[in-house]
Short mmCIF file of C-alpha atoms (C1' of nucleotides) in Angstrom, two decimals:
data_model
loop_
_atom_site.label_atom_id
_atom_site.label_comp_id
_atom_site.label_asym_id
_atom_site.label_seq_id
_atom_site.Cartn_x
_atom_site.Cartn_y
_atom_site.Cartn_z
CA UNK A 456 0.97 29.90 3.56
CA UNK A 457 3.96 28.45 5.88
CA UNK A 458 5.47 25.38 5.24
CA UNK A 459 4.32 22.51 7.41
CA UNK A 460 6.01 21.85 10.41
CA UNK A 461 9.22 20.41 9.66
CA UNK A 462 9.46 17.55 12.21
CA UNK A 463 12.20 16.43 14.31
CA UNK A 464 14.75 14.95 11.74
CA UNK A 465 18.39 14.07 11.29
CA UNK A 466 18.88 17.55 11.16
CA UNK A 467 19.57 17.31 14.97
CA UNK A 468 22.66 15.26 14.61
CA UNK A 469 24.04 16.87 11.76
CA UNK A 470 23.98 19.31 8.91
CA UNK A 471 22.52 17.79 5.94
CA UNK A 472 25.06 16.94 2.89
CA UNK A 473 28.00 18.32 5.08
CA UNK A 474 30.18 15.35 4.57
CA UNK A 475 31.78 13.92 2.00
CA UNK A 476 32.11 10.35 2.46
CA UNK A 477 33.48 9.61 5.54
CA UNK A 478 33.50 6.18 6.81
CA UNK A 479 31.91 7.33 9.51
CA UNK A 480 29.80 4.11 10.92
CA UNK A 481 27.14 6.04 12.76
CA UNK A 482 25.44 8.29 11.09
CA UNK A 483 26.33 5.55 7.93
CA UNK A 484 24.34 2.65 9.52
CA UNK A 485 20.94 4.91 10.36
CA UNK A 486 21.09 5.74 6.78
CA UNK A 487 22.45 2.62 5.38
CA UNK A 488 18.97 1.07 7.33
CA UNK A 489 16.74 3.84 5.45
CA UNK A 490 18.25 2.63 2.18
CA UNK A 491 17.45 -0.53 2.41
CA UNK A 492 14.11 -0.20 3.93
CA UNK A 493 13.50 2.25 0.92
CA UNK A 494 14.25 0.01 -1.18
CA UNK A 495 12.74 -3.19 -0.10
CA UNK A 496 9.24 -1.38 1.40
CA UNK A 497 9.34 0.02 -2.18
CA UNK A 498 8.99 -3.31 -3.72
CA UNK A 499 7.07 -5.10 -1.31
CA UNK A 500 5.63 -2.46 0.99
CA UNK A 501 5.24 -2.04 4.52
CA UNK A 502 3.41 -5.15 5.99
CA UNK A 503 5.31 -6.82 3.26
CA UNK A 504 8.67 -6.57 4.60
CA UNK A 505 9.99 -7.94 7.40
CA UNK A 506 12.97 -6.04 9.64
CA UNK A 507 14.97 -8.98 8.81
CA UNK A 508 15.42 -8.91 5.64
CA UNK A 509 15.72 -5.00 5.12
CA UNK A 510 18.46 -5.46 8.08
CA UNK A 511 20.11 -8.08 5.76
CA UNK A 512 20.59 -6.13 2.65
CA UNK A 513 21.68 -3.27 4.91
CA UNK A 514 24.23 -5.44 6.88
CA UNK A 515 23.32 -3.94 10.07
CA UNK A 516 22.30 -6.58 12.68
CA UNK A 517 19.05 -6.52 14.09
CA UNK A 518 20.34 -4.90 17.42
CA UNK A 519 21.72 -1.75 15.71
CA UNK A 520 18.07 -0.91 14.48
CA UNK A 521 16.17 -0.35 18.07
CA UNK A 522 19.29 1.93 18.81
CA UNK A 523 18.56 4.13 15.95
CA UNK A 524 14.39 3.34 15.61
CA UNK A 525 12.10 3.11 18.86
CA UNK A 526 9.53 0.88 16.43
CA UNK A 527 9.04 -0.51 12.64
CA UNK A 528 6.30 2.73 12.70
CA UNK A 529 8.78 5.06 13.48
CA UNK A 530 11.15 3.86 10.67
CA UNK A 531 8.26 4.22 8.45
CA UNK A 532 8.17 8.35 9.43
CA UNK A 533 11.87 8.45 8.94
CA UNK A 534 11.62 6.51 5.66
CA UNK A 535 9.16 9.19 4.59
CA UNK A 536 10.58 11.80 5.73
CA UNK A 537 13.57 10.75 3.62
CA UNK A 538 12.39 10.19 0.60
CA UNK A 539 10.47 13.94 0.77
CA UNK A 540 14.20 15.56 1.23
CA UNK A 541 15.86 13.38 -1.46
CA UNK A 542 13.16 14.27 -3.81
CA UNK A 543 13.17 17.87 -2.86
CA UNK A 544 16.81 17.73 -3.11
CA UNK A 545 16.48 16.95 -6.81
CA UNK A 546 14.56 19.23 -7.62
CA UNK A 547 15.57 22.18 -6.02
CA UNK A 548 17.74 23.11 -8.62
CA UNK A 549 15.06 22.89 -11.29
CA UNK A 550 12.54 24.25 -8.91
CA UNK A 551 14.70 27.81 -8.27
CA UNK A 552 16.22 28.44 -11.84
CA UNK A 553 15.72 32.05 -12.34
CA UNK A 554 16.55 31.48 -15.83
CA UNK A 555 13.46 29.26 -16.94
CA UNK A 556 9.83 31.08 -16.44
CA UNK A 557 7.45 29.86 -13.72
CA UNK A 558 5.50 27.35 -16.57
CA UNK A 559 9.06 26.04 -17.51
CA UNK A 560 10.10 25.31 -14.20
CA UNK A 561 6.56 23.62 -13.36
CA UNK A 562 6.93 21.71 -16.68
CA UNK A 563 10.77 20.73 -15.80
CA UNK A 564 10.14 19.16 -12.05
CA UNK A 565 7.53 16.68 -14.22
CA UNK A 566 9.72 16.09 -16.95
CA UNK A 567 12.94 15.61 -14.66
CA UNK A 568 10.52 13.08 -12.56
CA UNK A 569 9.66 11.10 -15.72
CA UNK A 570 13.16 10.86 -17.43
CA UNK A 571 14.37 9.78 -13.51
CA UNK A 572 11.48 6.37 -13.36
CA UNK A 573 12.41 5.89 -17.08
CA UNK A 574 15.97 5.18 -16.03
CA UNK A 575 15.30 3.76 -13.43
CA UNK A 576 13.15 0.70 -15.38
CA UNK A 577 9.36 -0.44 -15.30
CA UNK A 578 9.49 -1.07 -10.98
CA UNK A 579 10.20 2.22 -9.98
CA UNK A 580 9.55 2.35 -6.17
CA UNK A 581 6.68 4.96 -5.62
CA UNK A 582 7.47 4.97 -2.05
CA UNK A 583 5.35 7.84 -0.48
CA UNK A 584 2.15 6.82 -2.53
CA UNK A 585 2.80 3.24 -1.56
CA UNK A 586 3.03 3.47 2.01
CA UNK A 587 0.07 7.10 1.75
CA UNK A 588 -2.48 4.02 0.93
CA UNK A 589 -0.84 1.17 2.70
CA UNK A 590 -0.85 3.11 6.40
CA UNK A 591 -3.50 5.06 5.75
CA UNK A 592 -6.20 3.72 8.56
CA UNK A 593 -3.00 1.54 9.74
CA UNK A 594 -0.58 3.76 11.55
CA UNK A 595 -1.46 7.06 12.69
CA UNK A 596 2.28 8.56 12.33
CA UNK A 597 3.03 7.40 9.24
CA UNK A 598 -0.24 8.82 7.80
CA UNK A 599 0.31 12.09 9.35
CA UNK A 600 3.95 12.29 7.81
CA UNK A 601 2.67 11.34 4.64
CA UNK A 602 -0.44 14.19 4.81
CA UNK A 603 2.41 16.30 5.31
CA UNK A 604 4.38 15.76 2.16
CA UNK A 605 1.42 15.94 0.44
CA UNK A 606 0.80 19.64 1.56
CA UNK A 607 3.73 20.58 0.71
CA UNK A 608 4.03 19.19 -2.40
CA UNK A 609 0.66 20.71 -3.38
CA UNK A 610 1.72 24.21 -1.71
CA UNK A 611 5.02 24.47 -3.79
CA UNK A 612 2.94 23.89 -7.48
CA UNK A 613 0.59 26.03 -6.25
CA UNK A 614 3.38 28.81 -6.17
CA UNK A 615 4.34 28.04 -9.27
CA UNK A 616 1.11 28.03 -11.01
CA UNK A 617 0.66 31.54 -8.99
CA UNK A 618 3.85 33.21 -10.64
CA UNK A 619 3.54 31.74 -13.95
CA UNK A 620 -0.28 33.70 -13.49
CA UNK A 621 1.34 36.54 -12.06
CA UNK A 622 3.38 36.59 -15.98
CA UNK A 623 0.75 36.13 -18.02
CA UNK A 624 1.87 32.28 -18.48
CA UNK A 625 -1.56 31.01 -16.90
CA UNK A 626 -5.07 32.01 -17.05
CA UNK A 627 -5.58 33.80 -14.22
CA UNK A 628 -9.49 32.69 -13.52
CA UNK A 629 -8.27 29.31 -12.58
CA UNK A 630 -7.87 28.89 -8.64
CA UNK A 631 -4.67 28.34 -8.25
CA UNK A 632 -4.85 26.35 -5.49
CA UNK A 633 -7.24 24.18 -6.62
CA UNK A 634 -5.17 23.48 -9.86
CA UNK A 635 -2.33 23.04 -8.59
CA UNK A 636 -4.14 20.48 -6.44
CA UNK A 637 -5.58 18.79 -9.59
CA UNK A 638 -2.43 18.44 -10.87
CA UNK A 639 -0.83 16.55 -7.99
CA UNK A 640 -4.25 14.51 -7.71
CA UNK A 641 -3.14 13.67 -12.05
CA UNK A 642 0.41 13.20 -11.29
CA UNK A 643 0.03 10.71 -8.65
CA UNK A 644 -2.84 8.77 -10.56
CA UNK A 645 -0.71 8.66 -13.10
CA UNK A 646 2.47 7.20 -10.94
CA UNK A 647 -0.01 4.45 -10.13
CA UNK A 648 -0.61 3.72 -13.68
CA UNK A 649 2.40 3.44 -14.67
CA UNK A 650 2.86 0.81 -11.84
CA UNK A 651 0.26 -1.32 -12.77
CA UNK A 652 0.93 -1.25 -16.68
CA UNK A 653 4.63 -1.18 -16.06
CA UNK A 654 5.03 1.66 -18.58
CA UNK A 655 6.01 5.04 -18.01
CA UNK A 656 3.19 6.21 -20.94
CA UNK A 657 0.79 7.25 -18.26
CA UNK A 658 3.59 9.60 -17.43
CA UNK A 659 3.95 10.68 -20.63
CA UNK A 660 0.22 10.81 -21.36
CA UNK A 661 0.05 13.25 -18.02
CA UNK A 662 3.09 15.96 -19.19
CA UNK A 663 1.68 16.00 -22.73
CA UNK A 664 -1.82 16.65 -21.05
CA UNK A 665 -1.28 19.16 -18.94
CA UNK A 666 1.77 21.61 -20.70
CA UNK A 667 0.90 20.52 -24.31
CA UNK A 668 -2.92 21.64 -23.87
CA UNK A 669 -4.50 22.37 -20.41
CA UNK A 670 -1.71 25.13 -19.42
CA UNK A 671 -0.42 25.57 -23.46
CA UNK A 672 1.30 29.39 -23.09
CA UNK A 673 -0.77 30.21 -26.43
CA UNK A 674 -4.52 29.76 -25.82
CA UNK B 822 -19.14 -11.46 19.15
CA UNK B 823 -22.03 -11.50 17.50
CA UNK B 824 -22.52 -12.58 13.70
CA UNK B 825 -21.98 -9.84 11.34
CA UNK B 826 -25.35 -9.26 9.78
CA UNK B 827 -26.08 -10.30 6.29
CA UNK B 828 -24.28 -7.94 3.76
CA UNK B 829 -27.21 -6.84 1.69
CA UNK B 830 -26.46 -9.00 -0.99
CA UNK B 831 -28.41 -8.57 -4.39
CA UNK B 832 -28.18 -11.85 -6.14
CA UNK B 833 -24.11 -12.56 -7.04
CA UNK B 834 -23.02 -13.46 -10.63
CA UNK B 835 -23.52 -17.56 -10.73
CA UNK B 836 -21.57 -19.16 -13.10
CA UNK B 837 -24.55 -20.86 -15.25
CA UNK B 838 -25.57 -24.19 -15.72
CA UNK B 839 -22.35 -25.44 -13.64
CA UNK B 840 -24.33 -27.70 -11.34
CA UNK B 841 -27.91 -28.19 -10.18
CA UNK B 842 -26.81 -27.94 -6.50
CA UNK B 843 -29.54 -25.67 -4.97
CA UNK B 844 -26.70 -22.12 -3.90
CA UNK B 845 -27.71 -22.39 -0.06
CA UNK B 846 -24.95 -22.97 2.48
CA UNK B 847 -21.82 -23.37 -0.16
CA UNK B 848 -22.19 -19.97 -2.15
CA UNK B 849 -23.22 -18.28 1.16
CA UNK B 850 -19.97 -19.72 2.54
CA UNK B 851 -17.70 -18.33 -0.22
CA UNK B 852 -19.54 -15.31 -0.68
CA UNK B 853 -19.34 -13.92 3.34
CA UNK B 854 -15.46 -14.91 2.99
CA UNK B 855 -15.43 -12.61 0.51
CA UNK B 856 -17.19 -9.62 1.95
CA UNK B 857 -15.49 -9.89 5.02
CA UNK B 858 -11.92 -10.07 3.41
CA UNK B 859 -13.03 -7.14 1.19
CA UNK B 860 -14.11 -5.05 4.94
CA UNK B 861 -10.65 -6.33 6.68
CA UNK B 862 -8.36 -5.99 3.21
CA UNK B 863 -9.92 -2.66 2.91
CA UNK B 864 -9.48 -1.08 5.60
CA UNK B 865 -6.16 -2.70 6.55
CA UNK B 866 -4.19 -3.92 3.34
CA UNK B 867 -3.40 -6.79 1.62
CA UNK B 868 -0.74 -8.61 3.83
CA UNK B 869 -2.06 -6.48 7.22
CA UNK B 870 -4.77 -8.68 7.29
CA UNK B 871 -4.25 -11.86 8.89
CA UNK B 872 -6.82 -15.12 7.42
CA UNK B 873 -7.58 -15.20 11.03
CA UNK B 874 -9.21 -11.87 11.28
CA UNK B 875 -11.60 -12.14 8.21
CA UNK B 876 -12.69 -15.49 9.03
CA UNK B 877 -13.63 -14.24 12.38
CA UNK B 878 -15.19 -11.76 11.26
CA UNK B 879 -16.96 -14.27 8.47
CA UNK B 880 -18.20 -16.61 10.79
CA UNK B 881 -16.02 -19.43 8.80
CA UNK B 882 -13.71 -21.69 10.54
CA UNK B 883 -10.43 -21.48 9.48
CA UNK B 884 -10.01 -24.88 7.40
CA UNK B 885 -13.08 -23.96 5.17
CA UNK B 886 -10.64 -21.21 3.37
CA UNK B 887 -8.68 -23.39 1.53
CA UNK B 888 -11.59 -25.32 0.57
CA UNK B 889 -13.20 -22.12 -1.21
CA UNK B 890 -9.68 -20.98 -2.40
CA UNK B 891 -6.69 -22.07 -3.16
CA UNK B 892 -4.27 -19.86 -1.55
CA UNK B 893 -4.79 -15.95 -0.10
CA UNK B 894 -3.53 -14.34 -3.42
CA UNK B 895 -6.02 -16.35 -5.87
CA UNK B 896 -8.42 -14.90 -2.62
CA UNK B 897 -7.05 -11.53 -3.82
CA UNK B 898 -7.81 -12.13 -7.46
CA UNK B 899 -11.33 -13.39 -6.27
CA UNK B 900 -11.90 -9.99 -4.45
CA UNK B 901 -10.74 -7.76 -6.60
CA UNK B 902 -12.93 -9.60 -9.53
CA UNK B 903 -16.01 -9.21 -6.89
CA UNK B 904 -15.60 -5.55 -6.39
CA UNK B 905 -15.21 -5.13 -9.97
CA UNK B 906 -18.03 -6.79 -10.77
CA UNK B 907 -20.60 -5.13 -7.89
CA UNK B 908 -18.82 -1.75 -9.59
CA UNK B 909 -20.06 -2.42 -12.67
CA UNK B 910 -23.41 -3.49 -11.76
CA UNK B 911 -24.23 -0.06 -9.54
CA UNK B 912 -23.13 2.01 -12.77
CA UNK B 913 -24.93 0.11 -14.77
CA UNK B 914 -28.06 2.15 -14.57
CA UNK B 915 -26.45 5.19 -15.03
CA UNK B 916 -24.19 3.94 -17.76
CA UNK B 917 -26.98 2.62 -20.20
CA UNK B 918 -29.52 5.17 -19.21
CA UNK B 919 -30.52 6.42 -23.12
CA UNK B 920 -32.85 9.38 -21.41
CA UNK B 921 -29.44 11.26 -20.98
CA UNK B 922 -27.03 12.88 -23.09
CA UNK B 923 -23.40 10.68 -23.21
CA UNK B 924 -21.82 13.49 -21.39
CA UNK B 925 -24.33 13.31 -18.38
CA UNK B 926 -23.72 9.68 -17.98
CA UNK B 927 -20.25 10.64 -17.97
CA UNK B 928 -20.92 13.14 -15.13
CA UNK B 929 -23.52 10.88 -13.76
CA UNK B 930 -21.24 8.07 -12.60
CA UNK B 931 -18.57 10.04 -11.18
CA UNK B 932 -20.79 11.56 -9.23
CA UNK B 933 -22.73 8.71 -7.74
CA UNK B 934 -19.86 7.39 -6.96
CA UNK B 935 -18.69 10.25 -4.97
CA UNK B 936 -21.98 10.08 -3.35
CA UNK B 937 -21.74 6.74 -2.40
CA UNK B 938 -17.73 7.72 -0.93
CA UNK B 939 -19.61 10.12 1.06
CA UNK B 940 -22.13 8.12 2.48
CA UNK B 941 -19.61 5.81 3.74
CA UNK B 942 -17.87 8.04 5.75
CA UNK B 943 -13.88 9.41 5.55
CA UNK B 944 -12.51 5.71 5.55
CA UNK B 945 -14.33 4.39 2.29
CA UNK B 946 -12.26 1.00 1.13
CA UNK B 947 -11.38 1.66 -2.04
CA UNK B 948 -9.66 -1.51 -2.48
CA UNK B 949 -8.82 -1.88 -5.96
CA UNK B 950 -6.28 0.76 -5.43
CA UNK B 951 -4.86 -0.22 -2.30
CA UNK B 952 -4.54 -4.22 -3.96
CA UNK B 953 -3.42 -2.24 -7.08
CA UNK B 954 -0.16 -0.59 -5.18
CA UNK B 955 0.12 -3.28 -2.76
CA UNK B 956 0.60 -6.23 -5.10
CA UNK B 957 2.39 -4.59 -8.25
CA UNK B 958 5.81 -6.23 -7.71
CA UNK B 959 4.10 -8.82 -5.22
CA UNK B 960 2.02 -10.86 -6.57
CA UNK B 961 1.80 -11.54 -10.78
CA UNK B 962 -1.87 -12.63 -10.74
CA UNK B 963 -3.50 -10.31 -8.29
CA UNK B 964 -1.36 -7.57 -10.50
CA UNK B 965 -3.12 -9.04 -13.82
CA UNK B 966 -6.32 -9.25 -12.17
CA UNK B 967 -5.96 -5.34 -11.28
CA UNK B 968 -4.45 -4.65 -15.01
CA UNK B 969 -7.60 -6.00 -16.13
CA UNK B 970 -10.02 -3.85 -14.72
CA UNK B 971 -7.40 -0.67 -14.80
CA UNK B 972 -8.45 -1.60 -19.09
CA UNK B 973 -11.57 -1.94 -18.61
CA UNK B 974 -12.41 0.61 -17.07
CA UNK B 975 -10.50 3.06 -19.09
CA UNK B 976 -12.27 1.53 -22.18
CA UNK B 977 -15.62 2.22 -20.62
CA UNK B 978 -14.85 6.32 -20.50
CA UNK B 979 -13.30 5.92 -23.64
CA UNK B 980 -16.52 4.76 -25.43
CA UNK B 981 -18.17 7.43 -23.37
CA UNK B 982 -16.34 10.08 -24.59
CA UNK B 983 -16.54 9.10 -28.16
CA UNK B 984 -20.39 8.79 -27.80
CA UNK B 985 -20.24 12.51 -26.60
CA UNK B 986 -17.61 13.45 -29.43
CA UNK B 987 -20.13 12.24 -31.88
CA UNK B 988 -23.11 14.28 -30.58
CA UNK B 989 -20.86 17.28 -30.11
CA UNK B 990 -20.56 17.42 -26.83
CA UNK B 991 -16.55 17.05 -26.56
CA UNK B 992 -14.18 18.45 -28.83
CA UNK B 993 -13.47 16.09 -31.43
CA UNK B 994 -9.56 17.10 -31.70
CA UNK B 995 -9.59 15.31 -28.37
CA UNK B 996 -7.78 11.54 -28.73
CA UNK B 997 -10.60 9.95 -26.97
CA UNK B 998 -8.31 6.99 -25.48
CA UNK B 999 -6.31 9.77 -24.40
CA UNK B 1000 -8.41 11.26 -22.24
CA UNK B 1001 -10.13 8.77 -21.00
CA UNK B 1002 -6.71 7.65 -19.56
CA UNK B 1003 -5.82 10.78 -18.07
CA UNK B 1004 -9.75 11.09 -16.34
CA UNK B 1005 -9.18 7.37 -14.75
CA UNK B 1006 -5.43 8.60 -13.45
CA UNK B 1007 -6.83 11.89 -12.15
CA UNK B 1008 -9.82 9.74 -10.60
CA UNK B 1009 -7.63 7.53 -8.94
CA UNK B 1010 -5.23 10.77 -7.70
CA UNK B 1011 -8.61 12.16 -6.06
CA UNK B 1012 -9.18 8.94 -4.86
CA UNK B 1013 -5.86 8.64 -3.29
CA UNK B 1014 -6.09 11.64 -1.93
CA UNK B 1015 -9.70 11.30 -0.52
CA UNK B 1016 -7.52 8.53 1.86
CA UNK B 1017 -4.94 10.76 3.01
CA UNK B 1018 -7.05 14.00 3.51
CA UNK B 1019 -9.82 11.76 5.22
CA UNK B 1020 -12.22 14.32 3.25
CA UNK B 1021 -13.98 13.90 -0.13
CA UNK B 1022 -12.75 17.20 -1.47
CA UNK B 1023 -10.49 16.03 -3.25
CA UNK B 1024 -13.39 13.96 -5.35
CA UNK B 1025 -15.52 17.45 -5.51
CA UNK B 1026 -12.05 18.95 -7.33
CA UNK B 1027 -12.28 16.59 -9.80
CA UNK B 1028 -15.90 17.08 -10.58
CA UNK B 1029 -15.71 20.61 -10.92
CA UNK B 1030 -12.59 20.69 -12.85
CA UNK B 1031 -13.81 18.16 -14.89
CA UNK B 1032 -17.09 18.80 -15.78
CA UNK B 1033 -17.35 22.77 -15.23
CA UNK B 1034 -13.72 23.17 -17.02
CA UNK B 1035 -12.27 20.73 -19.08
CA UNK B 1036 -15.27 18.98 -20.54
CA UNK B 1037 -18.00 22.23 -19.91
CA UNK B 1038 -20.29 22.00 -23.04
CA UNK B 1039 -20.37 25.71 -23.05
CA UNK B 1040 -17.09 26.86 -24.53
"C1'" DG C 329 -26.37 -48.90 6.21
"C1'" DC C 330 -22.67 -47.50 3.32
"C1'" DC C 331 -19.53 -44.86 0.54
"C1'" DA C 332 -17.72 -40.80 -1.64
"C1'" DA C 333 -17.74 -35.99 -1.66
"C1'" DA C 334 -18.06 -31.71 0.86
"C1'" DT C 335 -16.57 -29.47 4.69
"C1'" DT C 336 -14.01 -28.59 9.01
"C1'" DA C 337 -10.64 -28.80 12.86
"C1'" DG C 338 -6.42 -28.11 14.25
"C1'" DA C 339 -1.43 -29.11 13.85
"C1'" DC C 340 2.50 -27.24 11.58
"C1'" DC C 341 6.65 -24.49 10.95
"C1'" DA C 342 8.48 -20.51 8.96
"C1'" DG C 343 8.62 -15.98 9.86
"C1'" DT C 344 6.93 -11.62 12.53
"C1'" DC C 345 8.36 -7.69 15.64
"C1'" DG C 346 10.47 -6.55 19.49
"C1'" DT C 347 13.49 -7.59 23.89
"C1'" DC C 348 17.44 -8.66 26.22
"C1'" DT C 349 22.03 -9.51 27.69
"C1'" DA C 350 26.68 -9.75 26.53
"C1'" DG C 351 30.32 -7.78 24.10
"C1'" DT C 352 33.16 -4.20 21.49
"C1'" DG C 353 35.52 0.01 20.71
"C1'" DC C 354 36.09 4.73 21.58
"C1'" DC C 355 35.96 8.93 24.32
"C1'" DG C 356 37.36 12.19 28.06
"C1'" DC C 357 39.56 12.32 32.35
"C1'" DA C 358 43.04 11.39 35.78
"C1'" DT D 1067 48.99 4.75 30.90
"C1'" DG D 1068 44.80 3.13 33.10
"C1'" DC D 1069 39.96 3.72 34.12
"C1'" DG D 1070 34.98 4.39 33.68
"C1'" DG D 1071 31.25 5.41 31.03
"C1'" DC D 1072 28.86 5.71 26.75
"C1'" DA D 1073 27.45 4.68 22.01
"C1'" DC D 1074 26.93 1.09 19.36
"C1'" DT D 1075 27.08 -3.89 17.74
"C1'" DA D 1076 25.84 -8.60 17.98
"C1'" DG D 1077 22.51 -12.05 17.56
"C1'" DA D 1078 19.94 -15.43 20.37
"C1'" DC D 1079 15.44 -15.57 22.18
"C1'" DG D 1080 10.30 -15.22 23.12
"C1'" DA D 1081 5.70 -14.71 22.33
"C1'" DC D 1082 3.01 -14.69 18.74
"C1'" DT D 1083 0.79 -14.84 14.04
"C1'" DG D 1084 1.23 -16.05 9.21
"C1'" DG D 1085 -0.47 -19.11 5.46
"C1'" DT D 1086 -0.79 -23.97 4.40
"C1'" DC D 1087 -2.06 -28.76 4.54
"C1'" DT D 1088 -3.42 -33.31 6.18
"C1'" DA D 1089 -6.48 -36.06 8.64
"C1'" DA D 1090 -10.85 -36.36 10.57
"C1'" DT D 1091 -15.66 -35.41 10.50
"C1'" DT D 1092 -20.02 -34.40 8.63
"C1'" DT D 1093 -23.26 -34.66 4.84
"C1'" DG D 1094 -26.24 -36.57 1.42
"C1'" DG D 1095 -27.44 -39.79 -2.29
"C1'" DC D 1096 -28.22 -44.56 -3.10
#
DNA sequence: GCCAAATTAGACCAGTCGTCTAGTGCCGCA
DNA sequence: TGCGGCACTAGACGACTGGTCTAATTTGGC
């Protein structure tokens, strides 16, 4: 299976993490506009937030944002599209140790995930879920970005659960497709929980779930 | 634009004995409010929904709202307690029905449920999740409100699955509260998902994984 | 016929997204 | 060194909608 088609990105203007920290003000205002967004949407979500006050916490004036967005939609895509590379970019590392077996690696991208919302406090932002139900019959784009990351994101366990099969690690009857699609279903049902009980338990109810008994090495 | 018909209403909760007053035009009033915020809200989110819009759609001028309610988030604690509450009251039958084994019920109300998201076509409302996400860091009481029936809920598989550990039909080393937990997180995951892929597969995953995997009687 | 309660109509202003024009600073080119 | 064009900043402005509330109207019991 191919990855989804990677739509048109930053990745035109320049190559991603090249810099340093210049003090560069283009490229530094488009993404000092994402991070606010990010993290205002996060909190209030989409209809929630209003352009001015993301543009305030950015300190970009409100004439700087049509240069860089054509609409509030399209910022949503970008803001998506974002927060799937950041999170990606975390876990790469994790995600491609050759050291750690295929079932270690699936267990470390959860675990990393956890320990990350625990330090980051009870209102972690849950971005992509967020805006997945808040534009989902709202804003054709957005929706379609966000079906998108969820491919992916269901294609890449799916590997994993495939080579930790292909070691003996999983039972191979189990589709792995369809588990790995389980999982993701469990994972993000239990990012919502943890939103509305302000608790990261539900997170810790879904890791000891799923690697302490559903994919436990010794059956 | 002609009146939206009559939702099919089966008799709504009254609160007893509160007043003689004979529930013709006042309930009515309150009650289409309701349904037709629960349509709009559904389908387009908490704050995308204008008052406008669902009192159109109601029928209901404009000044009656804050007669009924006293502001659009106690409206959103009103809605989500109505959708709990005409939940509950389709399940009923299934929950309570002695002629089956616990673990049927179980399977029994998942599945009408998924029934009922099929009949209703790819853009079912699912609202308590949408409010859920929507108002976590928004709005305290529309987030208790949603706490509330998050317990509830879980309770109600809970008891379930202890009902079905005591007649053998689920392993006993199980934590029943556990569980339960993780089936309402992977329930709402599906559900999620049922939104983004616009297809109820997602719901059929969980059925299958559920109840011809994790919880077969047949081990 | 009268009064109080139930209900409605519509004004209200803060805030929405998006537009528009004027202004700034920087680049290559002469 | 000056010039012209371009990328970007700046924020006022407009058309509109948001939720809210007060004042007026209807209703129904006496």
């Amino acid at each position: 299976m191919n990855p989804p088609p990677k739509p048109h990105s930053a990745a035109t203007q320049l190559p991603p993490g090249s810099s340093a920290a210049p003090p560069d003000t283009s490229i530094d205002t488009r993404e000092r506009i994402l991070a606010a967004g990010a993290e205002v949407i996060g909190r209030k979500g989409f209809n929630g937030s209003g352009l001015n006050e993301i543009l305030t916490l950015a300190g970009v004036p409100k004439g700087s944002f049509y240069h860089y967005f054509a609409s509030k939609e399209e910022f949503g895509v970008a803001l998506i599209e974002r927060a799937r590379d950041q999170y990606l970019e975390e876990l790469k590392e994790s995600l491609y140790d050759r050291k750690r077996t295929p079932l270690q690696r699936l267990r470390a991208i959860f675990t990393e995930t956890r320990n990350q919302c625990q330090a980051q406090g009870p209102t972690v932002e849950c971005l992509i879920p967020k805006l997945a139900l808040e534009t989902a019959t709202l804003s054709e784009p957005v929706h379609a970005a966000v079906r998108c990351v969820y491919q992916q994101w269901s294609a890449i366990i799916a590997q994993l659960i495939r080579e930790a099969q292909s070691v003996g690690e999983v039972d191979r009857a189990q589709d792995a497709d369809r588990l790995a699609n389980v999982l993701v279903m469990m994972w993000e049902g239990a990012a919502i929980r943890m939103q509305i009980d302000r608790s990261i338990q539900p997170l810790d109810d879904f890791l000891a779930f799923v690697f302490d008994g559903l994919l436990h090495p010794r059956r």
